[in-house]
Tab-separated table of C-alpha atoms and ligand atoms in Angstrom:
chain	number	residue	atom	x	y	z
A	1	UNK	CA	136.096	68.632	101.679
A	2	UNK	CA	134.504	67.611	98.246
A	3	UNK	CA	136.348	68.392	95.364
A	4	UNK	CA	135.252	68.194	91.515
A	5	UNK	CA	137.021	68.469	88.317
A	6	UNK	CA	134.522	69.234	85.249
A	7	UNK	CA	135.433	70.868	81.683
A	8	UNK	CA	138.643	71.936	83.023
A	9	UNK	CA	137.593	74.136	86.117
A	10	UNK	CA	138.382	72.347	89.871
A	11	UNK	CA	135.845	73.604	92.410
A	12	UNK	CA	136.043	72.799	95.900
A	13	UNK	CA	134.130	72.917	98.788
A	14	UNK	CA	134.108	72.606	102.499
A	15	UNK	CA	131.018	70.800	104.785
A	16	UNK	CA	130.549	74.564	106.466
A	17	UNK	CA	129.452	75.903	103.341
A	18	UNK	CA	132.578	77.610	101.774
A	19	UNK	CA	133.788	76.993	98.022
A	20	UNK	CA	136.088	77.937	95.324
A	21	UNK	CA	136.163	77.145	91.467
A	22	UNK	CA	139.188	77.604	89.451
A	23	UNK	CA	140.075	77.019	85.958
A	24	UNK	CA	142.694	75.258	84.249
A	25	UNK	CA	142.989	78.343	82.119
A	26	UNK	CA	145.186	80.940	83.499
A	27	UNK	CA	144.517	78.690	87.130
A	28	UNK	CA	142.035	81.694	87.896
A	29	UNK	CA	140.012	81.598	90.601
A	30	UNK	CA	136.727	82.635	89.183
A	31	UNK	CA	134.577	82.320	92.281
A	32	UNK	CA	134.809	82.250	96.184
A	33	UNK	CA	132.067	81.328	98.040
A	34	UNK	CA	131.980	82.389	101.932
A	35	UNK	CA	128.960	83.169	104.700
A	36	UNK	CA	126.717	81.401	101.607
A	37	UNK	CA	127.655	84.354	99.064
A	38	UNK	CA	129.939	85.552	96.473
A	39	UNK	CA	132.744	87.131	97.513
A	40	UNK	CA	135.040	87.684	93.805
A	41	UNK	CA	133.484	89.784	91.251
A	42	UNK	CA	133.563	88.096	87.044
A	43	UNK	CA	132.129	89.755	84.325
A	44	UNK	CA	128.970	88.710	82.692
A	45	UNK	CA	130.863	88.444	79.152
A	46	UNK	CA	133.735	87.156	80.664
A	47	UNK	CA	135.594	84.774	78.555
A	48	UNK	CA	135.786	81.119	79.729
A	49	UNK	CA	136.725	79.268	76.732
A	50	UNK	CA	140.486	80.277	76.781
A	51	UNK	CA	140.580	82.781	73.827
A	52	UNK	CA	141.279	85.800	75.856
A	53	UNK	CA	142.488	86.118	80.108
A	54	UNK	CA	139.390	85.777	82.393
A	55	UNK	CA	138.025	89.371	83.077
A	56	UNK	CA	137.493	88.987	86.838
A	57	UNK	CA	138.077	86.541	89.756
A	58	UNK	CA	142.169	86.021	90.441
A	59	UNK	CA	143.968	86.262	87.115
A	60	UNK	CA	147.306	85.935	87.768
A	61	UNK	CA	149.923	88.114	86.481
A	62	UNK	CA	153.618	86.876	85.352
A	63	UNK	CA	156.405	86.991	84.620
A	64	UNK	CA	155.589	90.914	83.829
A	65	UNK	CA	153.095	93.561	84.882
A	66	UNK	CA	151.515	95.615	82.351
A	67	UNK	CA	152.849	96.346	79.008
A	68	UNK	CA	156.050	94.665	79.085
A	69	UNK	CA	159.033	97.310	78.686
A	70	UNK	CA	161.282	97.569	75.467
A	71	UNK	CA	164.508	95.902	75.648
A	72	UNK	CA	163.842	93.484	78.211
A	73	UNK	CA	163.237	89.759	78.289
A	74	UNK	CA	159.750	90.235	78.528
A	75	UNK	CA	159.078	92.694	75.634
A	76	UNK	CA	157.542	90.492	73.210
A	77	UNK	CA	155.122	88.902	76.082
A	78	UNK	CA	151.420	90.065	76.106
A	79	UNK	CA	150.587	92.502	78.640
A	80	UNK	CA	150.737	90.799	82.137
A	81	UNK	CA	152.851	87.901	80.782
A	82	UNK	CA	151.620	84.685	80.001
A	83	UNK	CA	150.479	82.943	83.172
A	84	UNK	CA	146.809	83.892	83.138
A	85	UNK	CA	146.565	83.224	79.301
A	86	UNK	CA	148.369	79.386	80.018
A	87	UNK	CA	146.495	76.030	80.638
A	88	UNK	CA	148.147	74.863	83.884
A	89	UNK	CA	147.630	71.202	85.161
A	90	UNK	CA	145.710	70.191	88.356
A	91	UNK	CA	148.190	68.472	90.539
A	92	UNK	CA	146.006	67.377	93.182
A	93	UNK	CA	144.345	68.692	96.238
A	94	UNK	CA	145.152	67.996	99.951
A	95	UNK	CA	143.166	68.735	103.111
A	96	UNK	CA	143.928	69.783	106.481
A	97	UNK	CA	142.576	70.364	110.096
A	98	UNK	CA	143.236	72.529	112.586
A	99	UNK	CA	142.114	70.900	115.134
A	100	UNK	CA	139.304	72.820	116.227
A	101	UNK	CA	137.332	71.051	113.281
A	102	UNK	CA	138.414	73.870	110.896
A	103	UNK	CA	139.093	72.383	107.854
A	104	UNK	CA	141.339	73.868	104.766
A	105	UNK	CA	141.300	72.122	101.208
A	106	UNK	CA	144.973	73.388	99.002
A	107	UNK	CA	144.241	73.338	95.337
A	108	UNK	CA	147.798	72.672	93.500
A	109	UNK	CA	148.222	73.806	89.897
A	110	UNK	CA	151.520	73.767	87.886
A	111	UNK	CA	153.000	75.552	84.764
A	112	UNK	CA	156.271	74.871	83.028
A	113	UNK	CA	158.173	75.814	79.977
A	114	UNK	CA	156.774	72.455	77.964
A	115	UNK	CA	153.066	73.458	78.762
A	116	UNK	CA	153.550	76.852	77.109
A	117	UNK	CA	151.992	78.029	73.616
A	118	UNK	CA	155.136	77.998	71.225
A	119	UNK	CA	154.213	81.582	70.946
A	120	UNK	CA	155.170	82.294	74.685
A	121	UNK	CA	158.298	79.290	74.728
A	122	UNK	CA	160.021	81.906	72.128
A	123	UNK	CA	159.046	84.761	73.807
A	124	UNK	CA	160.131	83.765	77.329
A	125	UNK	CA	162.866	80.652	76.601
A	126	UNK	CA	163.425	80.309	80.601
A	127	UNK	CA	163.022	76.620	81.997
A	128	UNK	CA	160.843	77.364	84.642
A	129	UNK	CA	158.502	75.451	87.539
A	130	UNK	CA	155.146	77.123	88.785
A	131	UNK	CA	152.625	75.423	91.291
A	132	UNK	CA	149.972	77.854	92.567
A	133	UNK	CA	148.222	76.636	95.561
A	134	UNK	CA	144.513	78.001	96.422
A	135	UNK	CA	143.622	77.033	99.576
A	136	UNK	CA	139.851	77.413	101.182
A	137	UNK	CA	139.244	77.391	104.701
A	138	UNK	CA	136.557	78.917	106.488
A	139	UNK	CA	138.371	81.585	107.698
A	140	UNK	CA	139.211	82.772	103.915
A	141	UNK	CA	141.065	82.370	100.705
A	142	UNK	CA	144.899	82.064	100.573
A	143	UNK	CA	146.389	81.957	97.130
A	144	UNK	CA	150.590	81.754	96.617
A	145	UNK	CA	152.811	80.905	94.655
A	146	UNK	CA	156.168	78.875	94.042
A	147	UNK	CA	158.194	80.052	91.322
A	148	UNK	CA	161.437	78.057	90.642
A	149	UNK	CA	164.348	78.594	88.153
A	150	UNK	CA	165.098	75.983	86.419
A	151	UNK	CA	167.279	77.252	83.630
A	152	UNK	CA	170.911	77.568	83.646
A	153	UNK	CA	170.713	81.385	83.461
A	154	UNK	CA	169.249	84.104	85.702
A	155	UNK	CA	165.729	85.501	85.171
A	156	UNK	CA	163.541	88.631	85.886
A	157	UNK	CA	160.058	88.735	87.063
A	158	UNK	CA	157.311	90.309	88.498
A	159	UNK	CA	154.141	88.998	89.681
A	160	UNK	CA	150.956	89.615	90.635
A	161	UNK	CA	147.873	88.331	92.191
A	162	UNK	CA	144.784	90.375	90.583
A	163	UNK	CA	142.443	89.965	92.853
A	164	UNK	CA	138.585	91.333	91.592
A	165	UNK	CA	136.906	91.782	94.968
A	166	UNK	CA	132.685	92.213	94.833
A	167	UNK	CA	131.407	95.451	96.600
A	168	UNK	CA	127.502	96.037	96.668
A	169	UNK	CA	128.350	99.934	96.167
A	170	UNK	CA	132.052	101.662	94.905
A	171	UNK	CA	130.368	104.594	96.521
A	172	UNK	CA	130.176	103.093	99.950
A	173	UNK	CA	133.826	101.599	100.260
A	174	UNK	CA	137.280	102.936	101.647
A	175	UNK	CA	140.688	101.087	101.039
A	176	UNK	CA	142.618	101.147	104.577
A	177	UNK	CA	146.199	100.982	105.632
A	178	UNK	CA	147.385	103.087	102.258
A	179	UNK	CA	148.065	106.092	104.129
A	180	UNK	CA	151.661	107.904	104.046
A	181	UNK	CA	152.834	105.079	101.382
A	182	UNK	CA	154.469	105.799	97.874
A	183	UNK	CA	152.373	105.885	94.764
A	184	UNK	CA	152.597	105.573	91.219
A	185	UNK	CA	149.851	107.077	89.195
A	186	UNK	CA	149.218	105.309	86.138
A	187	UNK	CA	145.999	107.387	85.619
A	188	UNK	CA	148.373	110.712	85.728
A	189	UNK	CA	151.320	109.803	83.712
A	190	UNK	CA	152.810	107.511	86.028
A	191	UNK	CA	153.598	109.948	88.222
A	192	UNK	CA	154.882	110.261	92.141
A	193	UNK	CA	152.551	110.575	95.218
A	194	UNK	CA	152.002	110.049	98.706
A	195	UNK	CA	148.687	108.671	99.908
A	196	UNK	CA	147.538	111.195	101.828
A	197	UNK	CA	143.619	109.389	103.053
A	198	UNK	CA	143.509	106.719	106.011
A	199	UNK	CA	140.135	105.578	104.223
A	200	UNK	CA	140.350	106.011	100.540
A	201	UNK	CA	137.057	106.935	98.631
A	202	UNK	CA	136.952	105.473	94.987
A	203	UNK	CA	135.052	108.184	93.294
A	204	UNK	CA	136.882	108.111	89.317
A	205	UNK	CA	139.220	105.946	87.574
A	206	UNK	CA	141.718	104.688	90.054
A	207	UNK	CA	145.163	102.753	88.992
A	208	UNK	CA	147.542	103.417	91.413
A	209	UNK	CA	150.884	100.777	92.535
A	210	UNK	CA	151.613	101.770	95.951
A	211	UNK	CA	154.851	100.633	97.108
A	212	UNK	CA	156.874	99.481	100.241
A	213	UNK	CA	154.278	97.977	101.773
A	214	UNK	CA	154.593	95.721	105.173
A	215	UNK	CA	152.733	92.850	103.690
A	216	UNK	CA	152.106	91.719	107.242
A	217	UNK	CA	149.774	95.109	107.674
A	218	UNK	CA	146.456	93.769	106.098
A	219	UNK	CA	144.765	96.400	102.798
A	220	UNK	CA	141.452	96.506	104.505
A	221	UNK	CA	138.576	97.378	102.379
A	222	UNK	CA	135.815	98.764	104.354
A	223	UNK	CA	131.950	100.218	104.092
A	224	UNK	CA	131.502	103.951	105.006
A	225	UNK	CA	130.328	102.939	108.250
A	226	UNK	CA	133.931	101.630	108.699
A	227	UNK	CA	132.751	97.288	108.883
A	228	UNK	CA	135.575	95.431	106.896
A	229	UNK	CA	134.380	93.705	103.980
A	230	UNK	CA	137.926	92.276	102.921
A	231	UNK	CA	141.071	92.148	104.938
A	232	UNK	CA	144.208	91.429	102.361
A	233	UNK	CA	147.571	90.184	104.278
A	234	UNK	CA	150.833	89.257	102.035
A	235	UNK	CA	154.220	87.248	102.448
A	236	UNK	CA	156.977	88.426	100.445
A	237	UNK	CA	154.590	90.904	98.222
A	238	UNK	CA	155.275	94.342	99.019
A	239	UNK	CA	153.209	96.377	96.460
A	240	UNK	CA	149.799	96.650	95.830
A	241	UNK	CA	147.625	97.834	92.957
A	242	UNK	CA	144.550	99.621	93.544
A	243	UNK	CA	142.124	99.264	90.328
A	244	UNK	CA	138.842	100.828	89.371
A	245	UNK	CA	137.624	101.134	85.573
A	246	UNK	CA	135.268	103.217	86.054
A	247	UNK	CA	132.894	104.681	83.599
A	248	UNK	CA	134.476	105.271	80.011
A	249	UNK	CA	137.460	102.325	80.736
A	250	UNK	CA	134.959	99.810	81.404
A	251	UNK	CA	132.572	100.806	78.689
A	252	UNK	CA	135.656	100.282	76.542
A	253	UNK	CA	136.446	96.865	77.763
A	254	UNK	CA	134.253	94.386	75.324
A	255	UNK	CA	134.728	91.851	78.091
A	256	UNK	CA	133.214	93.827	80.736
A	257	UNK	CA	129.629	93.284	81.373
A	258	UNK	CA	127.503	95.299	82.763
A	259	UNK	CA	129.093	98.335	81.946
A	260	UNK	CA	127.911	99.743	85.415
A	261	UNK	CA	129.611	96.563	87.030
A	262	UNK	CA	132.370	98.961	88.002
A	263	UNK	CA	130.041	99.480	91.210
A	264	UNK	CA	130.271	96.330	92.116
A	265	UNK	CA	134.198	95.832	92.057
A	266	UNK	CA	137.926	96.667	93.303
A	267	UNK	CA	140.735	95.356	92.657
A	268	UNK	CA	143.280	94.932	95.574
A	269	UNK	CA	145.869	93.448	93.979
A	270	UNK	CA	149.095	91.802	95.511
A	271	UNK	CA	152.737	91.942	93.872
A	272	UNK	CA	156.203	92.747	93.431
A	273	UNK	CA	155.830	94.853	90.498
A	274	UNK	CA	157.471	98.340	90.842
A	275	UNK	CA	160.863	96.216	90.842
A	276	UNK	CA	162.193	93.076	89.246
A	277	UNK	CA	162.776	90.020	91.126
A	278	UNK	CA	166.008	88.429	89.966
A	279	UNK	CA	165.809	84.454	90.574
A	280	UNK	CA	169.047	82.590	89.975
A	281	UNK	CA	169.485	79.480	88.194
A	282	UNK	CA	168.226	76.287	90.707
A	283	UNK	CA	166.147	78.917	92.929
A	284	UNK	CA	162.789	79.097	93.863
A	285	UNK	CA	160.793	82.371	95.302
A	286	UNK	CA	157.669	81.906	97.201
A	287	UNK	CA	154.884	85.108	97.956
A	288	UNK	CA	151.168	85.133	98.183
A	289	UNK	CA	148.228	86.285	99.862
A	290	UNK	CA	145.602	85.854	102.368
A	291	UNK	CA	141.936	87.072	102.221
A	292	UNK	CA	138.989	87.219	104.733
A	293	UNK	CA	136.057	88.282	103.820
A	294	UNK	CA	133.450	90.401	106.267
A	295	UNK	CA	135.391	90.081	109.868
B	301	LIG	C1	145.752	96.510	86.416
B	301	LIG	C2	146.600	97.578	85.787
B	301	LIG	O1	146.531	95.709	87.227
B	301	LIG	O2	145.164	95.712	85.396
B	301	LIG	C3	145.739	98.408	84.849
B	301	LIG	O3	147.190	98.404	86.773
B	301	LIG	C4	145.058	97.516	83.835
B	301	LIG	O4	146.539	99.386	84.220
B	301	LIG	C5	144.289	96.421	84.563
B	301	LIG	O5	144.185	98.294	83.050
B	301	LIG	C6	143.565	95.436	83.642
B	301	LIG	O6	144.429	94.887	82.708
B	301	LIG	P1	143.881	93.907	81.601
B	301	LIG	O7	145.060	93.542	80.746
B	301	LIG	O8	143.313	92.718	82.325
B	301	LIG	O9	142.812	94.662	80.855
């Protein structure tokens, strides 16, 4: 595997072709390479210059999803914490073979209370350790991460992995293995539903966190003619946010470019968000996700 480190983005790459580029900023992935095309969807006016989160790739979301709530450690933290608005360090890459000449490259990055804005150190004053690992093979994309307490006091977090996936047509997709789970609306007032579709059409604004999930059973996002495109397993993340803009929300986004690139994106995004994760002082937590692209 070659790997490269240029104005603080790390892109690797793999002799079959394969390749990933992540930035320093927010350690979001902002492009995944596989069968010789782009597989993660980034906005034409997306940010890279580290005044606002990356609209599109991986952004990653902690220690809080959303708006954070009121009374609670994370209320004065932007929405979706400050992980994805942090400049993480590169801690080095590593390689590994399968055997079968299948080679993976693991991208380490790491975050910690020093590295943070003095902003965010008030805002969140937790001692913490985070090292996300991206690792390419040719099989996929496998991003997780470590979280460890380092503080002499308990904290709460949620997390999330906010994955932009590239479609060629919104109209031509179904998302796969939601059927019979819980649902929060956040498009109707955050109310309760159960997924009633086996394939689920994306035809309006979609932002629903369904819940309970086996993370084993992979989200599969398919074409109409039922070919996966994406096939999203977990460890330890059992919810999973289905996103679409769509029309009017993505118009309204100044970072979002075309503003008909809604066709050409989902996100399928893995986390434990509809609960708090309580970590104890001296623990660690581990979770992540696995994607292959076009089985
Ligand atoms: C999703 C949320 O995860 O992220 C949406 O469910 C939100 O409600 C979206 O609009 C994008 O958030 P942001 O902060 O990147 O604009």
């Amino acid at each position: 595997p070659t790997v490269s480190i240029k104005d603080a983005t790390i892109e690797a790459s793999l002799p079959s072709g394969e390749s990933v580029t992540v930035y320093l900023y927010g350690a979001t992935v902002t492009s995944w390479k596989a069968n010789g095309e782009e597989q993660l969807f980034l906005s034409e006016k997306a940010l890279l210059d580290g005044s606002k989160p990356i609209r599109g790739g991986i952004p990653l979301v902690f220690p809080v999803f959303g708006p954070p709530p009121q009374n609670h450690a994370t209320s004065t933290l932007p929405q979706h914490g400050f992980a994805r608005n942090s400049t993480w360090e590169f801690l080095g890459k590593s390689s590994s073979d399968s055997g079968q000449g299948d080679l993976a490259v693991k991208l380490d990055f790491g975050l910690n209370h020093n590295m943070l804005s003095e902003d965010f150190k008030e805002a969140w004053p937790y001692e913490f350790g985070l090292v996300y690992s991206v690792t390419l093979s040719k099989d996929g994309l496998a991003t997780s991460l470590n979280v460890t307490n380092e503080s002499k006091k308990n904290f709460d977090f949620q997390v999330l992995m906010h994955t932009y996936l590239r479609v060629a047509d919104i109209s031509e997709i179904r998302v796969k293995n939601l059927e019979s789970k819980t649902y929060v609306d956040k498009v109707r007032n955050a109310s309760t539903h159960t997924e009633s579709s086996n394939a689920l059409p994306i035809a309006e604004e979609v932002d629903r966190v369904y819940q309970d999930l086996n993370p084993e059973k992979p989200i599969v996002v398919a074409s109409s003619d039922d070919k996966t495109l994406f096939s999203v397993t977990r460890e330890a993340l059992t919810d999973v946010v289905v996103w679409n803009p769509w029309i009017e929300k993505a118009k309204g986004m100044a970072d979002f470019s075309p503003d008909d690139a809604y066709k050409n994106m989902i996100c399928v995004e893995a986390g434990s968000v509809s609960a708090w994760q309580t970590l104890e002082a001296g623990d660690s937590w581990e979770g992540g996700q696995s994607i292959k692209s076009r089985l």
